[in-house]
Coordinates of C-alpha atoms in Angstrom, one line a residue:
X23 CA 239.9 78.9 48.4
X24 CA 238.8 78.4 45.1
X25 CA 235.9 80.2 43.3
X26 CA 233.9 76.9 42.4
X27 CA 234.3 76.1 46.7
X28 CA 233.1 79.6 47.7
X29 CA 230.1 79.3 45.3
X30 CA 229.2 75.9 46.5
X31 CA 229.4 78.0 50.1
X32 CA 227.4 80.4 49.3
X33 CA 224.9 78.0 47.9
X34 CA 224.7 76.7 51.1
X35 CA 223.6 80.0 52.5
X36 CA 221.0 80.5 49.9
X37 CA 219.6 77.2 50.1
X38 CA 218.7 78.3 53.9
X39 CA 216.6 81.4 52.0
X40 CA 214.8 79.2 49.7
X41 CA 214.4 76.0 51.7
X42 CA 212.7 78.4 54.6
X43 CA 210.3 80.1 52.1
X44 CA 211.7 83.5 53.5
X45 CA 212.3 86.9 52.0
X46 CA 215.4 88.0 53.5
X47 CA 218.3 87.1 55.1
X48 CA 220.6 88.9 57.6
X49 CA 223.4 87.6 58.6
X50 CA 226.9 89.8 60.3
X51 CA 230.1 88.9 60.7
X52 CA 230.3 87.0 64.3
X53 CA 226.7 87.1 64.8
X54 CA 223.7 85.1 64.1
X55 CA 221.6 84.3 60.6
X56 CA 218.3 85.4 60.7
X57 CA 215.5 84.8 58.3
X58 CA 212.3 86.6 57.3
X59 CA 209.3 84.1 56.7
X60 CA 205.8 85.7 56.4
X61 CA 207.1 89.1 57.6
X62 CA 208.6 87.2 61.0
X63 CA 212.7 87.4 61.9
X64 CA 213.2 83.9 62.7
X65 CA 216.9 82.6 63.8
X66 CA 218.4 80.1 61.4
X67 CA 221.4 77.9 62.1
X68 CA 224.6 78.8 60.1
X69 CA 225.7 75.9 57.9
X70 CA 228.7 74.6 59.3
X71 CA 230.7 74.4 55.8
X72 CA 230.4 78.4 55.8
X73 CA 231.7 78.7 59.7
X74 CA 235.0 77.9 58.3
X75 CA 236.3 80.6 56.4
X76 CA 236.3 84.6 57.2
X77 CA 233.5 86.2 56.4
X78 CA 235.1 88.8 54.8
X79 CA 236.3 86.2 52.1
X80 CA 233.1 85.2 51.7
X81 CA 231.7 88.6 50.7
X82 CA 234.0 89.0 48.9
X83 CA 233.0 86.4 46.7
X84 CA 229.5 87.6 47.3
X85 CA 230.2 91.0 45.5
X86 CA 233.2 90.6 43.4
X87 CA 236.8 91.6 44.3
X88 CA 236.3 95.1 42.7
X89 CA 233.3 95.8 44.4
X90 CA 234.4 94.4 47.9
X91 CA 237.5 97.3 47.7
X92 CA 235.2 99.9 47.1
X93 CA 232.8 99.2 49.6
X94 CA 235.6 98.9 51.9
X95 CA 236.2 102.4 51.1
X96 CA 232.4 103.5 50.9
X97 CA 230.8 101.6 54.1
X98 CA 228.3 100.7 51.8
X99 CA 226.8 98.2 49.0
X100 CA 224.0 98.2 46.8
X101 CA 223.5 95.3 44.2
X102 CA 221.6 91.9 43.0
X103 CA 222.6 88.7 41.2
X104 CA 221.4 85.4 40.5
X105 CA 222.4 82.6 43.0
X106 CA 221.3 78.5 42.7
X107 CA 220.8 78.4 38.8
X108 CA 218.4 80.8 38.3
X109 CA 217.2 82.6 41.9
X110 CA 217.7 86.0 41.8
X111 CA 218.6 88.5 45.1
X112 CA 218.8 91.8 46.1
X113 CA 222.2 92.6 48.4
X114 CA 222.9 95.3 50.6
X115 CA 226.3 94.8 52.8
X116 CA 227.0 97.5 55.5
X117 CA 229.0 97.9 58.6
X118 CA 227.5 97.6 61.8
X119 CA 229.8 98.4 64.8
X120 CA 232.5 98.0 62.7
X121 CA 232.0 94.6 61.3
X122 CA 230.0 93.5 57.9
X123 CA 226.7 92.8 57.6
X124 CA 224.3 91.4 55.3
X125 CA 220.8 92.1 53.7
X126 CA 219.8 89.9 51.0
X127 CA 216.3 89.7 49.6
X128 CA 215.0 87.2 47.2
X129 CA 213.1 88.0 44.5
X130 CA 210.4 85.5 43.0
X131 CA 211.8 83.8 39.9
X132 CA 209.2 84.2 38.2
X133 CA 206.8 87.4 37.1
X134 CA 203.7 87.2 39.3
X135 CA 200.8 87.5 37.1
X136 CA 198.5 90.3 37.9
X137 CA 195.5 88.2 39.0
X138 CA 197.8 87.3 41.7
X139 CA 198.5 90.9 43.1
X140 CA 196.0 91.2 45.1
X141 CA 195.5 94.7 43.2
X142 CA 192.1 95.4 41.8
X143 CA 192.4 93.6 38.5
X144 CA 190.3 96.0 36.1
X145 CA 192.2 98.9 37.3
X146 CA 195.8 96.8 36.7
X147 CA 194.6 96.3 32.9
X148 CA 193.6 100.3 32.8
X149 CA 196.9 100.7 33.8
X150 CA 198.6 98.6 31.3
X151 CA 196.6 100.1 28.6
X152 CA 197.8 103.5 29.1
X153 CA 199.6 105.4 26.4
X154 CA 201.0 108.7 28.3
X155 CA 200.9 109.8 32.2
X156 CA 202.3 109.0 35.5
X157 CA 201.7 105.8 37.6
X158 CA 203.2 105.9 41.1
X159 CA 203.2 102.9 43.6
X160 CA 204.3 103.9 47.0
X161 CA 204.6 102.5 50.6
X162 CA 207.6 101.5 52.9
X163 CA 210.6 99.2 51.9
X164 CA 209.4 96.1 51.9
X165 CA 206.0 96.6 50.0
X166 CA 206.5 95.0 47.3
X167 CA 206.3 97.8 45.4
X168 CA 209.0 96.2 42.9
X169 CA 207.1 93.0 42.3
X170 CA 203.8 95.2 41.6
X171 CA 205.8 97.3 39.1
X172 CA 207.6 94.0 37.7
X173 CA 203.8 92.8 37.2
X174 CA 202.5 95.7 35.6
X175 CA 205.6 95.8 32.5
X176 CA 205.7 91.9 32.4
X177 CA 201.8 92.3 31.5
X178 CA 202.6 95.1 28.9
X179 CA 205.7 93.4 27.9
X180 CA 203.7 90.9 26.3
X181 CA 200.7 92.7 25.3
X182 CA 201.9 96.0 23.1
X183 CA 204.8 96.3 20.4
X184 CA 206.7 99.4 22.7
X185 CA 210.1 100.2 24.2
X186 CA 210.3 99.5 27.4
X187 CA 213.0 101.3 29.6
X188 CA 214.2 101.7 32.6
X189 CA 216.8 103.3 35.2
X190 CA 217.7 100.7 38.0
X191 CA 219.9 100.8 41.1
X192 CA 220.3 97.9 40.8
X193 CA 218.5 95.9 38.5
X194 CA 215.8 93.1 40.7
X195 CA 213.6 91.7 38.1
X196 CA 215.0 90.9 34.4
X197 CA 212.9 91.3 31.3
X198 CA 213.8 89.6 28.2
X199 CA 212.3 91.6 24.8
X200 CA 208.9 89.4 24.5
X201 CA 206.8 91.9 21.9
X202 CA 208.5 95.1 23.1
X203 CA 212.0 95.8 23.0
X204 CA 213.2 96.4 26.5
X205 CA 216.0 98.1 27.5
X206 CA 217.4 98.0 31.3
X207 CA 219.9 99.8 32.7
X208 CA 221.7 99.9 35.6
X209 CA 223.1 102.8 38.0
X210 CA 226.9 102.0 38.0
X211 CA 227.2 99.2 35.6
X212 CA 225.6 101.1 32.2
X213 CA 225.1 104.6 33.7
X214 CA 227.6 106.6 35.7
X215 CA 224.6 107.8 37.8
X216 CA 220.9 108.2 38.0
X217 CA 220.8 111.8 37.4
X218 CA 222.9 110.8 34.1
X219 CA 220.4 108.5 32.8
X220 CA 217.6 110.7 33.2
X221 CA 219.7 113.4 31.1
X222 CA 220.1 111.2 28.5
X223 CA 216.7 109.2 28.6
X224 CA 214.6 110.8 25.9
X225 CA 217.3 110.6 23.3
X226 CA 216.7 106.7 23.9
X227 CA 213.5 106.7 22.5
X228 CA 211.4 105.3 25.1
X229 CA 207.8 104.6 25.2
X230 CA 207.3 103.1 28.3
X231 CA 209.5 104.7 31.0
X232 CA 210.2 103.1 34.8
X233 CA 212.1 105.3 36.8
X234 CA 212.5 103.5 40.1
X235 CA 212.3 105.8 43.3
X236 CA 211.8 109.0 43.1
X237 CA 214.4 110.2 45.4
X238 CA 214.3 114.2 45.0
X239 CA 213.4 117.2 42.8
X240 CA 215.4 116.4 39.7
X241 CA 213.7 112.8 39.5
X242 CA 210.7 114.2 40.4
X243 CA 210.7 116.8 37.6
X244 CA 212.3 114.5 35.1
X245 CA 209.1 112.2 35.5
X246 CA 206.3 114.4 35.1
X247 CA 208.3 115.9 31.6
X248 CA 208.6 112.2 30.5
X249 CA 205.3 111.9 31.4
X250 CA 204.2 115.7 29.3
X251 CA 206.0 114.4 26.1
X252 CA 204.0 111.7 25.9
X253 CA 205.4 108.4 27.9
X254 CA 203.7 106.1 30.1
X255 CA 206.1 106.5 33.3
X256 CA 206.5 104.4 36.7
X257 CA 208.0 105.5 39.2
X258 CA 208.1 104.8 43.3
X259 CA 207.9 106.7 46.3
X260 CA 208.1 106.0 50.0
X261 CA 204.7 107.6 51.1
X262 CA 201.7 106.7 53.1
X263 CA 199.2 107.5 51.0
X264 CA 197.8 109.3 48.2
X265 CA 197.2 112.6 50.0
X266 CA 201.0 111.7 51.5
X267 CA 202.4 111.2 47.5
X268 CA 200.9 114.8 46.4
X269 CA 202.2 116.6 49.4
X270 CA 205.5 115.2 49.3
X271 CA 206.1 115.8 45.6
X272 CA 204.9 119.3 45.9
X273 CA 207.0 120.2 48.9
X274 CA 210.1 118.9 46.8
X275 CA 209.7 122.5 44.7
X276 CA 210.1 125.8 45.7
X277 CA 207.0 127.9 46.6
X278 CA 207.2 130.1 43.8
X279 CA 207.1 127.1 41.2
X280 CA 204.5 125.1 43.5
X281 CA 201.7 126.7 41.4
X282 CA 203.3 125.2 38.4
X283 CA 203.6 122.0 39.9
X284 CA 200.1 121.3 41.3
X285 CA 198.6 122.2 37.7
X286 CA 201.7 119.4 35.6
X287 CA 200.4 116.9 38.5
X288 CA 197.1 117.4 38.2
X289 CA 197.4 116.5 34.2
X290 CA 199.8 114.1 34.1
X291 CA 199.4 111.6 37.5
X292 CA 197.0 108.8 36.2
X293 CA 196.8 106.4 39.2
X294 CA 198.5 106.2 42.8
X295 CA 198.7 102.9 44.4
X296 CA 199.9 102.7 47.9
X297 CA 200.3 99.3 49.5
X298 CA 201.5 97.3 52.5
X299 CA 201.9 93.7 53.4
X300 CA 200.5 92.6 56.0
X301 CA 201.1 88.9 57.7
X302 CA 198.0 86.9 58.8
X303 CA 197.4 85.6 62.0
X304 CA 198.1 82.1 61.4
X305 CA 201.4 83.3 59.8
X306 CA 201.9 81.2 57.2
X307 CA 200.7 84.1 54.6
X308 CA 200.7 87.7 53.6
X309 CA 198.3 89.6 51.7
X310 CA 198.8 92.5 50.1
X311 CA 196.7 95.8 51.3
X312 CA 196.0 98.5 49.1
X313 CA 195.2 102.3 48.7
X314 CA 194.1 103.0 45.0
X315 CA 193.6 107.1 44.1
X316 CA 192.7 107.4 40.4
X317 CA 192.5 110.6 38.6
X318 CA 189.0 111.9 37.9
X319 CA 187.9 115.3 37.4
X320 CA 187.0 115.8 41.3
X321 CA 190.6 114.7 41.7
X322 CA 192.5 117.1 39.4
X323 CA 190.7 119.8 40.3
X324 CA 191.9 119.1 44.7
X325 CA 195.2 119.0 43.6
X326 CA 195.3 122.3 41.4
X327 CA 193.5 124.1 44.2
X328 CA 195.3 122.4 47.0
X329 CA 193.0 120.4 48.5
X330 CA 194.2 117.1 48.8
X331 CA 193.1 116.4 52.4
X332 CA 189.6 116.3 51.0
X333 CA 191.3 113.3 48.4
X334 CA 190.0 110.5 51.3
X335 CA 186.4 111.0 51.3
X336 CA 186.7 110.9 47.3
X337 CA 188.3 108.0 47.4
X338 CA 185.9 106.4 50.1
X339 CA 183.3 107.8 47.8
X340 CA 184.6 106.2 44.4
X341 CA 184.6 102.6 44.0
X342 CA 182.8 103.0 41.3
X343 CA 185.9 104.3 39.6
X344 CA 188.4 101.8 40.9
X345 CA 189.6 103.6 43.8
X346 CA 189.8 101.8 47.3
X347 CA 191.0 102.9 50.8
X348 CA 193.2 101.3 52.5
X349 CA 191.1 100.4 55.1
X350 CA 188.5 98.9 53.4
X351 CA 190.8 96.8 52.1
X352 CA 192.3 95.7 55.8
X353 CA 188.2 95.6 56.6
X354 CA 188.2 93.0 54.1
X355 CA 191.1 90.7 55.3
X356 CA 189.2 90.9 58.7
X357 CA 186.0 90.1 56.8
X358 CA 187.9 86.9 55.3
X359 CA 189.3 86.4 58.7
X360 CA 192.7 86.3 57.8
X361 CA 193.8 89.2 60.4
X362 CA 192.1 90.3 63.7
X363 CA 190.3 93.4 63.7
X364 CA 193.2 94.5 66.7
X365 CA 195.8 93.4 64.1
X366 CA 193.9 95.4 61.2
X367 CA 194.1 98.2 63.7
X368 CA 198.5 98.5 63.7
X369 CA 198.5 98.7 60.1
X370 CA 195.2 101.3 59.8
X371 CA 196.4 104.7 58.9
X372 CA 193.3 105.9 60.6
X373 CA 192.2 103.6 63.5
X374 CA 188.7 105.6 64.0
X375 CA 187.8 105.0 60.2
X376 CA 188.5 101.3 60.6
X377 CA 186.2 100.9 63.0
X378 CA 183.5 101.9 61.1
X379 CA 183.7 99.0 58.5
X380 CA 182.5 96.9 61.5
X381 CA 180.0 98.8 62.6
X382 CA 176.5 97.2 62.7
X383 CA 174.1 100.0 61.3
X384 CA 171.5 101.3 63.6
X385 CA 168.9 99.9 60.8
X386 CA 169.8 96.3 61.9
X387 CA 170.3 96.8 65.5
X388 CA 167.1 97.4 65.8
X389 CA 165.6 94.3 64.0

């Protein structure tokens, strides 16, 4: 089979991705194609031009020859490219009862603008506008913790004459130099590993630093000293909240240099942004769902002294400052009607709080 037929094949399959207005596809070999669309696996019919060959051959053309023998050898894949002309995805292919399987996300082709976040648009500009310190988005895979970061450097991107760089596995979203330089690289292609780029990142001479996840103590200690010397770093984690974020990065370290830790955190972290997408009812949307923790002197000093479980009420108790729970801001899809209050409920991280946004005060039962 020739290259220019397996491409027009595996435009076939992509076109299925775009034509659905889904965010992933999963597909195995001998099994069926499924599609995400608003959050829901929906079953999608395999094109009949692609039921012909092996699909072996066909991921192989979907990773390269190289990279199909050594994921033969490594049971695993990690990478993204650009499909139809200018779409760009996100591929993971595994094995699954010993045949191969498929993950592919697409990525918006273009940089969503912050006013279309759903994030709290005052506090994206404070962010943007930030010369030194740490800003962590967290939540589960599938967040779109990416996009929100994407946002956030497109904006700055184009705003402030810096050098933007980052450390990728792989590279999702790709920015061209606008009034920064940026400089993207990617673990395996231009860096033998993560761990190496983060050796060799301040000898770059970064401004603006984007880290990716934070997968263990050495990236977690690399981005609060990027952060000490006077960058501006993102960087990801897969926590629940604010109060989650702090006591996972402080359980990373030894007890003896905990201490240490809680007092670099408490000077360096800037904002934490946890959020979720959650599908409406009609399903023919998502909106995204926020928690927003900004540093304040209240907050610095829970986080030296170890009392981050008292972070919640402060945030409950700081709008004022930006900050947001992420209930109120489920309350407020409810309020909109977009969810159910039951359906507000499965994605609440405390069902008993929710409740209370829909309370009607005593005051006006009583008129």
């Amino acid at each position: 089979m020739t290259s220019e037929t397996s491409t027009d094949l595996l435009d076939d399959v992509f076109r299925l991705l775009l034509d659905a207005g889904a965010s992933d596809l999963h597909w195995s070999d001998g099994g069926s194609l499924h599609l995400r669309v608003n959050g829901f696996l929906e079953l999608a019919e395999v094109p009949e031009s692609v039921s012909r060959i092996s699909f072996d051959e066909l991921t192989t053309h979907l990773i390269g020859r190289d990279n199909f023998a050594t994921f033969v050898e490594r049971r695993e894949y990690d990478g993204a490219r650009t499909v139809l002309g200018g779409s760009r995805v996100r591929i993971n292919v595994f094995f699954k009862r010993g045949r191969i399987a498929w993950a592919v996300r697409l990525l918006p082709s273009e940089f969503f603008p912050m006013e279309s976040l759903g994030l709290d648009l005052d506090i994206c500009a404070r962010i943007c506008e930030l010369k030194q310190g740490l800003v962590l988005v967290t939540g589960a895979t599938g967040s779109g913790k990416t996009t929100t970061l994407a946002s956030l450097l497109h904006h700055i991107n184009r705003h402030r004459r810096e050098h933007i760089f980052t450390i990728e596995d792989p590279i999702e979203y790709v920015h061209e130099s606008r009034e920064c330089m940026v400089s993207q690289r990617e673990v395996g292609v231009d860096t033998a590993s993560f761990h190496e780029a983060l050796r060799s990142v301040l000898r770059e001479d970064p401004d603006i630093v984007l880290l990716g996840e934070m997968r263990d103590r050495i990236s977690m200690d690399a981005a609060l000293t990027l952060s000490e010397t006077g960058h501006l770093t993102f960087a990801t984690l897969h926590t629940s909240g604010a109060v989650d974020t702090i006591s996972r990065i402080i359980s990373a370290f030894d007890s003896m240099e905990q201490g240490q830790i809680r007092e670099r955190l408490a000077t360096n972290l800037k904002v934490v942004i946890t959020q979720q997408l959650v599908p409406w009812t009609n399903r023919e949307g998502r909106s995204l769902c926020a928690e927003i923790m900004v540093s304040t002197k209240a907050i610095r000093a829970m986080i030296r002294d170890g009392k981050e479980r008292q972070m919640l009420s402060a945030i409950e108790t700081s709008s004022d400052e930006g900050m947001t729970t992420m209930n109120k801001s489920l309350a407020d899809l409810v309020k909109r009607r977009l969810i159910t209050q039951k359906e507000a409920g499965l994605y609440s991280p405390d069902r008993d709080s929710l409740k209370r946004h829909f309370e009607v005060p005593q005051l006006m039962r009583s008129v």
